XYZ file of C-alpha atoms in Angstrom:
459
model
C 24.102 212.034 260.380
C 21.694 213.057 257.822
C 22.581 216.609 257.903
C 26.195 215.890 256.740
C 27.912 215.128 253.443
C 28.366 211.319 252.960
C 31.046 209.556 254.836
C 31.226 205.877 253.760
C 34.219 204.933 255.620
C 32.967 206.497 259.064
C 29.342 205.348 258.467
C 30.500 201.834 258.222
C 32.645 202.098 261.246
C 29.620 203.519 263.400
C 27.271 200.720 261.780
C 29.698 198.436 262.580
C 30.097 199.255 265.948
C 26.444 200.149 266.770
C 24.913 196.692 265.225
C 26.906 194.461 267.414
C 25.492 197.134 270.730
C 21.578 196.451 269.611
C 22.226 193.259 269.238
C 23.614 192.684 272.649
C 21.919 192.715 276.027
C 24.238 196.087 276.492
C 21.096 198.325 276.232
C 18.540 196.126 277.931
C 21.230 196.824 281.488
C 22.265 200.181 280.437
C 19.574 202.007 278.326
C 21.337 205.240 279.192
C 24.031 204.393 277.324
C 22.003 204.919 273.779
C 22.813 209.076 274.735
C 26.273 207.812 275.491
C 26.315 206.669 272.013
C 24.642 209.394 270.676
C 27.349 212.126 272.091
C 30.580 209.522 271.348
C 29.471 209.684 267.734
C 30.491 213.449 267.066
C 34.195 214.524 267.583
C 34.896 216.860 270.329
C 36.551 218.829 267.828
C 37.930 218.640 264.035
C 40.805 220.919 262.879
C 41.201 221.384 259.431
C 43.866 223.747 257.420
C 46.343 224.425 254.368
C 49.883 223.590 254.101
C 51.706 225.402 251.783
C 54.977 224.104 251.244
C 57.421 224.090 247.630
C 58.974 221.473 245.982
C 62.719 221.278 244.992
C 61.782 223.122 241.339
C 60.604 225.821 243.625
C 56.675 225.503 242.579
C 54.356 226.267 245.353
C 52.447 223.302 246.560
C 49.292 223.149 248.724
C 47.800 219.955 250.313
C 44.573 219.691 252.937
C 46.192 218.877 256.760
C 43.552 217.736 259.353
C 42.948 216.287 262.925
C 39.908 214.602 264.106
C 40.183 214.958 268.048
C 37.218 212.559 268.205
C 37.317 211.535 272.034
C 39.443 212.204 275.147
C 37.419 210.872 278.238
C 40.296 208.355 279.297
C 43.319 210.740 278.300
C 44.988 213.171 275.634
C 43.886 212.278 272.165
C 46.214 209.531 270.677
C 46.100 208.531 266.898
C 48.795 208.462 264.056
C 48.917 210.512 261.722
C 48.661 209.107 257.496
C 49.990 210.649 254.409
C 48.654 209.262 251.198
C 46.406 211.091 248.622
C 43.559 209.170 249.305
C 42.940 211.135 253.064
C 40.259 212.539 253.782
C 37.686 213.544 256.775
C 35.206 210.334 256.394
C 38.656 208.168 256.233
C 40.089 210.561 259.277
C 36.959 209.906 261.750
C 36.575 206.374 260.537
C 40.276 205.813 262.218
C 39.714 207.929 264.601
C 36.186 206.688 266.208
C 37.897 202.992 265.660
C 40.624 204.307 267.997
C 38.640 205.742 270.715
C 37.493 202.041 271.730
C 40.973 200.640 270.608
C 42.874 202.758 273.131
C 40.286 201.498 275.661
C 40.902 197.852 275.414
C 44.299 198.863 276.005
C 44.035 199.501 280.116
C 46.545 202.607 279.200
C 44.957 206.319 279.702
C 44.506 207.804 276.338
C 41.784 209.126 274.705
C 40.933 208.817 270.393
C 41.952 210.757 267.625
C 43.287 210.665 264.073
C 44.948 212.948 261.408
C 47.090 213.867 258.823
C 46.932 215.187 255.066
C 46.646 214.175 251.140
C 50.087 214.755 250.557
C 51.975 211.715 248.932
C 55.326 210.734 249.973
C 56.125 208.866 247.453
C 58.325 209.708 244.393
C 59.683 212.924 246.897
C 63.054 213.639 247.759
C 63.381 213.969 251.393
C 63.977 217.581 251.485
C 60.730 217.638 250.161
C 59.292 215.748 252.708
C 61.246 217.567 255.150
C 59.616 220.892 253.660
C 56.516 219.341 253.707
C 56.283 218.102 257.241
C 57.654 221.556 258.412
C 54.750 223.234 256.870
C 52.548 220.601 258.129
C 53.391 221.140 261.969
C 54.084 224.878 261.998
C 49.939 224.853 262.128
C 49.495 221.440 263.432
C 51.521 222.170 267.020
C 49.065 225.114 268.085
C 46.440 221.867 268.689
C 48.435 219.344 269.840
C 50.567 219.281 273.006
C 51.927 216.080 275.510
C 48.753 216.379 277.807
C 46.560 217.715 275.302
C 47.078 215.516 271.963
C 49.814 213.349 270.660
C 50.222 211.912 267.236
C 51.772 209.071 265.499
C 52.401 207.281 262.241
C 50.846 206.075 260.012
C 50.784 205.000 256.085
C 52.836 207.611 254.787
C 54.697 208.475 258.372
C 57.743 206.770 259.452
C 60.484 207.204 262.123
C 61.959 210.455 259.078
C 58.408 212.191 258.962
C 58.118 211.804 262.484
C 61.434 213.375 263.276
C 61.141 216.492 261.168
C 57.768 217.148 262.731
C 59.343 216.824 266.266
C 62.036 219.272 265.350
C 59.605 221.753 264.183
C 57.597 221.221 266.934
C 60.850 221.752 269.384
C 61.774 225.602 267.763
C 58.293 226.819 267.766
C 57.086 225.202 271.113
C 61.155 226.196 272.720
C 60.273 222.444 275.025
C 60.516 219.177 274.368
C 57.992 217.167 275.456
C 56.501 213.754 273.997
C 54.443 215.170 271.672
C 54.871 212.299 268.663
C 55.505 208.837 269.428
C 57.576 206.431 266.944
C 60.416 208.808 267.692
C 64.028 207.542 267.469
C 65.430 205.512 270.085
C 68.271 208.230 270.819
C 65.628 210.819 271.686
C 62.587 209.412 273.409
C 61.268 206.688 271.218
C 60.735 203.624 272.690
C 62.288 199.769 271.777
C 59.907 197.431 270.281
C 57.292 200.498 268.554
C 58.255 199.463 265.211
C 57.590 195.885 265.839
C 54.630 196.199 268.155
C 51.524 195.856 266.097
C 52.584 192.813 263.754
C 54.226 191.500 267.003
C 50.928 192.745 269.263
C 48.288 191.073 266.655
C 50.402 187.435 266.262
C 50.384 187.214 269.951
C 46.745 188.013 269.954
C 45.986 185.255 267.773
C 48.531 182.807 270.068
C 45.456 182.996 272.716
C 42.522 182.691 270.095
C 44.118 179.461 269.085
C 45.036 178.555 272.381
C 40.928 178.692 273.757
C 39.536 177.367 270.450
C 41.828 173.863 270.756
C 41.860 173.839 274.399
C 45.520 174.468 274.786
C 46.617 171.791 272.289
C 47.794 174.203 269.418
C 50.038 176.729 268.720
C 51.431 178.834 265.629
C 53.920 175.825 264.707
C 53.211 174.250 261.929
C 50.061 176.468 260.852
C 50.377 178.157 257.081
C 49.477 181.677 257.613
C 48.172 184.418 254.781
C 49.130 188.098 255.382
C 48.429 190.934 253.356
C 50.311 193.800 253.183
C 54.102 194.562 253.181
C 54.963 197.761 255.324
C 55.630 197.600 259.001
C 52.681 195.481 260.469
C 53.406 192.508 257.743
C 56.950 192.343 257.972
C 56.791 192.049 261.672
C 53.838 189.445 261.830
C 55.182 187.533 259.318
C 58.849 187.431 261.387
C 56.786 186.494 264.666
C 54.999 183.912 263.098
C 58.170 182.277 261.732
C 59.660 182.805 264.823
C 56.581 180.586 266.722
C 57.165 177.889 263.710
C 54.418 179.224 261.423
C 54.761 179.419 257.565
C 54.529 182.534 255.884
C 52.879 182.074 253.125
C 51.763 185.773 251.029
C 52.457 189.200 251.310
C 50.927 191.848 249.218
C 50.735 195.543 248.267
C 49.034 197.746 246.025
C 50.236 196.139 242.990
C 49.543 192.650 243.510
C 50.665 189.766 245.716
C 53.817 187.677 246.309
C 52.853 183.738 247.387
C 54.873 180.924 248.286
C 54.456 178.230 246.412
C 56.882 175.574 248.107
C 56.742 174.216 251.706
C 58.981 176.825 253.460
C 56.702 179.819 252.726
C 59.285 183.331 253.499
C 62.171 183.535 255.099
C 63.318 185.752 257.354
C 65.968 187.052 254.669
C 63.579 187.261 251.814
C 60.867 189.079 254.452
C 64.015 191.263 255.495
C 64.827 191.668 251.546
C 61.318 193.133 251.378
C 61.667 195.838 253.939
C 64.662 197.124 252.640
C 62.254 197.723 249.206
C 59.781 199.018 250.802
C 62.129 201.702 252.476
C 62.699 202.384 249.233
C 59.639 202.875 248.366
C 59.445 199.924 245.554
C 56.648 197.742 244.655
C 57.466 194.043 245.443
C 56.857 193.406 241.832
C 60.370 194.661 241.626
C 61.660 191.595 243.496
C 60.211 189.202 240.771
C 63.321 188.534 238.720
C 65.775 188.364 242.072
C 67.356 185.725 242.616
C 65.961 185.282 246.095
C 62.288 185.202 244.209
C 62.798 183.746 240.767
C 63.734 180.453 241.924
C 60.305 178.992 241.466
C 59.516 179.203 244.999
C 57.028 182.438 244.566
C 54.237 183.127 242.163
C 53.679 186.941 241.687
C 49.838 187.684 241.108
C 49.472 191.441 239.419
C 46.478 193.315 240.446
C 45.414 190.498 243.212
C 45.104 190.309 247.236
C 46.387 187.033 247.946
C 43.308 185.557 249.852
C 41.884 183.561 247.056
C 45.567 182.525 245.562
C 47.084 180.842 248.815
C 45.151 177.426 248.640
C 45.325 175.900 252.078
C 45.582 178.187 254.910
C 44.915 178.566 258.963
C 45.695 181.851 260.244
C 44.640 184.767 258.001
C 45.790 188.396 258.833
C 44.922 191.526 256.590
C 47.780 194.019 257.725
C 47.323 196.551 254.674
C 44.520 199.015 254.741
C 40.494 199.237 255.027
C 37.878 196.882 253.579
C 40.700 194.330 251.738
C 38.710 191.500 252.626
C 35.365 190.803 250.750
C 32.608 188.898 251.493
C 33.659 186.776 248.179
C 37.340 186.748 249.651
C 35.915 185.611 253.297
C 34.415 183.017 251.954
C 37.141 181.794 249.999
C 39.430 182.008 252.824
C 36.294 179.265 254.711
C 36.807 176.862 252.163
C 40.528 177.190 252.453
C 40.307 175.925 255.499
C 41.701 179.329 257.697
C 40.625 178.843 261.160
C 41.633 182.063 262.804
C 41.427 185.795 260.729
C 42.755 188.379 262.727
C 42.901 191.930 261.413
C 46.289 194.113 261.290
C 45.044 196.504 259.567
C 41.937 199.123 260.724
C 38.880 197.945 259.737
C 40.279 195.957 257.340
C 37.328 193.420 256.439
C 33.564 194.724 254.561
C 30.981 194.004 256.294
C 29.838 191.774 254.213
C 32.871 189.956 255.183
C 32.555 190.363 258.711
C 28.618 189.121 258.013
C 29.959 185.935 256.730
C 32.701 185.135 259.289
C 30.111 185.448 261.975
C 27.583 183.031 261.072
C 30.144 180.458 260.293
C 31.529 181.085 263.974
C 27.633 180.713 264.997
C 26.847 177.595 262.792
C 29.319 175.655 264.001
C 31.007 174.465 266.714
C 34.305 175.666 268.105
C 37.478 174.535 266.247
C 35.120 173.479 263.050
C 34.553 177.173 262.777
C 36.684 180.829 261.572
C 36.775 182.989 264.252
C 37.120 186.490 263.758
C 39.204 189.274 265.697
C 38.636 192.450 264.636
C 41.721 195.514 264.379
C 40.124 197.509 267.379
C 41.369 194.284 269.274
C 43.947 192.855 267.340
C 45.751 195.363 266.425
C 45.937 197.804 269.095
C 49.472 196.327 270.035
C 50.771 199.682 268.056
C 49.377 202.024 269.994
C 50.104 200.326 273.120
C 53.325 200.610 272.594
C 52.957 204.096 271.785
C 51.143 204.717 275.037
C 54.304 202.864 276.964
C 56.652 205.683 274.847
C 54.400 208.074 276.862
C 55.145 206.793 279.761
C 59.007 206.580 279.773
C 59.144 210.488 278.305
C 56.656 211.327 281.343
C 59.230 209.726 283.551
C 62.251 210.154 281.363
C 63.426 206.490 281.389
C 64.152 203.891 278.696
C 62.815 200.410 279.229
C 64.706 197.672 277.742
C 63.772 195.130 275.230
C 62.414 192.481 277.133
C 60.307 195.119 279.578
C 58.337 196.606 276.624
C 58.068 193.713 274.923
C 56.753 191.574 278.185
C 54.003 194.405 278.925
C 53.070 194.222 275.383
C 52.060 190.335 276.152
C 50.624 191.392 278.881
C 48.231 193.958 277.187
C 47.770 191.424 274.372
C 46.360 188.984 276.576
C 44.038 191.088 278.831
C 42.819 192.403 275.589
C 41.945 189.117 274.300
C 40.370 187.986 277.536
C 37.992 191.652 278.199
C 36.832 190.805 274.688
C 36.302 187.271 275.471
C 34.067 187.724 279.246
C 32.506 191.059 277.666
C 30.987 188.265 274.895
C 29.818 185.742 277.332
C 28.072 188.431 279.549
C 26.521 190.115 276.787
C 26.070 188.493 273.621
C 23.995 184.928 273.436
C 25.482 182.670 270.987
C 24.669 178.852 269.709
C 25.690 175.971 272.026
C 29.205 174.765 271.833
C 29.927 178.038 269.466
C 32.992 180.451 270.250
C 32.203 183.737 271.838
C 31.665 186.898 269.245
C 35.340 188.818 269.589
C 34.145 191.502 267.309
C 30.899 192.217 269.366
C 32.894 191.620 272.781
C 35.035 194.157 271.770
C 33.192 196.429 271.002
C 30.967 196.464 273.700
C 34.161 196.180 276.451
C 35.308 199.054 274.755
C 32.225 200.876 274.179
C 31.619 200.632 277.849
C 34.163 202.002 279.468
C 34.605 204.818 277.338
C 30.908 205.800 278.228
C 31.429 205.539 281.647
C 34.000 207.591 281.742
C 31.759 210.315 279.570
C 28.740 209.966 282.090
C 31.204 210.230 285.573
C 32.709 213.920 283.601
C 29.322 214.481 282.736
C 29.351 214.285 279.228
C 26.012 212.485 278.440
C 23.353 213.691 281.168
């Protein structure tokens, strides 16, 4: 990669995932999978283009639109697409190399990719959206097609963005087709998307704790941190009350809301939330409520919430990359957190990720955190999105309880591949818990390669 401009995001993402491959037994049984790695590495292809759009004082606009089609061995390339000013191509093939091997541990046929464009959403009127996501797939839908590629959201990209760019897809295509997933339920989406990956990465976390005590604990009664305060929060934290947890923080870019008495959130105040954020308000404007302002919530300006929550056992970063630092991980130790389980993509340093490890290794099952990372944990979102494929393809609607049982499902065989891949490849210290970040990885690695080599990609 020394030929290229500097991509910091992607470069850790590839370090990542490469480190935890040497350091396996992966290579020792498969040395031809280092020109596997070698060819994975590189997108198949990379569109990027202008979209000129206008705002509503008729000024022309222009913003940078891409689409990393990184991998599509085990299907059509699947990724959402994110709006937010801070895109760009390192961020673009850091999600979407992440989601070739996330979409693997899935068991669903889809391949990796991720795109979308520095245009902000927020502080736009939604004909300006609307003008803006027109623009965006008038070029976008010449690369993208239900067998060839199919987006999603993202930061920046609800259920509204999503349904403009379908109907702009519809005229200039004249078919409709599942191109987009996260559509609305009266026109192809499917029940349970919105919900899935704070659902898909609590239930996750229901089978870490389940091996790591043996079967003797669950979510109730456990005081859990999340970060974050869009979709993937929201719907942990309701899970986790749901399985008697306590909610205890939720966060955005402006600083972090924590419980301070014994309840933690409630399911109104969490719902209270949402409707801000689809309003596209900083929780700091819940501060003086009266739901807030009872002295039952601190506000912290400018903070994550990991080193403000005192006592915790479940951590989950659900906001965006790198919010967890190796000073944060360790605070989050010596908090007592037993579990940390990402929501978000990539969203511990490696320094972090560094530190969580070795206390796994140094000590002995439940003494010790044990780390899932998003590629695992997360991938409940996408799953989801791969069963919306499957009901357009067929042109059904599953119900509630069917989407939401093969979720489960997914969650758990997820959590298991990881857990075998790490026994069979990865040596760790007597009585410690198996690497899920390395198992992972290497599950997911591996039959994404194989796939490459049998359609001759790699010889």
């Amino acid at each position: 990669m020394a030929n290229i401009p500097s991509e910091p995001e992607f470069e850790q993402a590839y370090k990542e995932l490469v480190s935890t491959l040497e350091n396996s037994t992966l290579f020792q049984k498969n040395p031809e999978y280092r020109k596997a790695l070698q060819v994975a590495s590189v997108p198949e292809r990379v569109v990027q283009f202008r979209v000129v759009w206008e705002n509503d004082k008729g000024e022309l606009q222009v913003n940078r639109g891409y689409r990393v089609q990184f991998n599509s061995a085990l299907g059509p390339y699947k990724g959402g697409l994110r709006f937010h000013p801070s895109v760009n191509l390192s961020i673009l093939k850091f999600l979407g190399f992440e989601q070739i091997f996330k979409n693997a541990l899935t068991g669903l046929n889809m391949g990796g990719g991720k795109g979308g464009a520095d245009f902000d959403p927020k502080g736009k009127s939604d004909n300006e959206i609307r003008k803006f996501c027109v623009a965006f797939m008038t070029e976008l839908s010449r690369h993208i097609g239900a067998d060839t590629d199919v987006p999603a959201g993202d930061i920046g990209v609800t259920g509204r963005e999503v349904g403009y760019m379908f109907g702009q897809y519809k005229k200039i295509r004249n078919q409709w087709e599942g191109v987009l997933t996260g559509k609305g339920l009266t026109w192809g989406g499917s029940l349970i998307r919105p919900e899935a990956t704070g659902y898909g990465v609590v239930y996750y976390v229901q089978h870490m704790i389940k091996y790591a005590s043996q079967g003797r604990e669950s979510f109730a009664g456990k005081r859990v941190a999340i970060s974050g305060s869009g979709n993937v929060a929201q719907y942990a934290a309701l899970k986790v009350i749901e399985l008697g947890g306590t909610v205890v923080s939720l966060s955005d870019s402006k600083g972090s809301l924590i419980a301070t008495s014994a309840q933690g959130f409630t399911p109104a105040q969490i719902d209270q939330i949402a409707a801000v954020k689809v309003a596209r308000q900083q929780l700091d404007s819940l501060v003086s409520t009266e739901a807030f302002s009872s002295g039952d919530f601190t506000y912290v300006a400018g903070a994550r919430p990991w080193v403000h929550v005192g006592k915790v056992d479940v951590a989950l970063p659900s906001a965006t990359q790198n919010e967890v630092s190796g000073e944060e991980a360790q605070a989050l130790i010596d908090a007592g957190a037993k579990f940390i389980a990402e929501g978000s993509n990539m969203g511990s340093t490696q320094e972090a990720i560094d530190i969580f490890e070795a206390h796994r290794e140094q000590n002995k099952g439940g003494a010790a955190i044990w780390y899932a990372p998003g590629k695992a944990a997360n991938l409940g979102g996408v799953a989801v999105s791969g069963l919306e494929m499957a009901q357009n393809s067929s042109r059904v609607s599953w119900t509630t309880e069917e989407v939401d049982r093969r979720l489960q499902d997914i969650m758990e065989a997820a959590f298991q591949n990881g857990l075998e891949t790490a026994k069979e490849y990865v040596s760790s210290a007597e009585g410690a818990l198996p690497s899920l970040v390395a198992g992972s990885n290497i599950a997911g690695f591996k039959k994404v390669a194989a796939a490459m080599g049998d359609h001759g990609d790699w010889w």
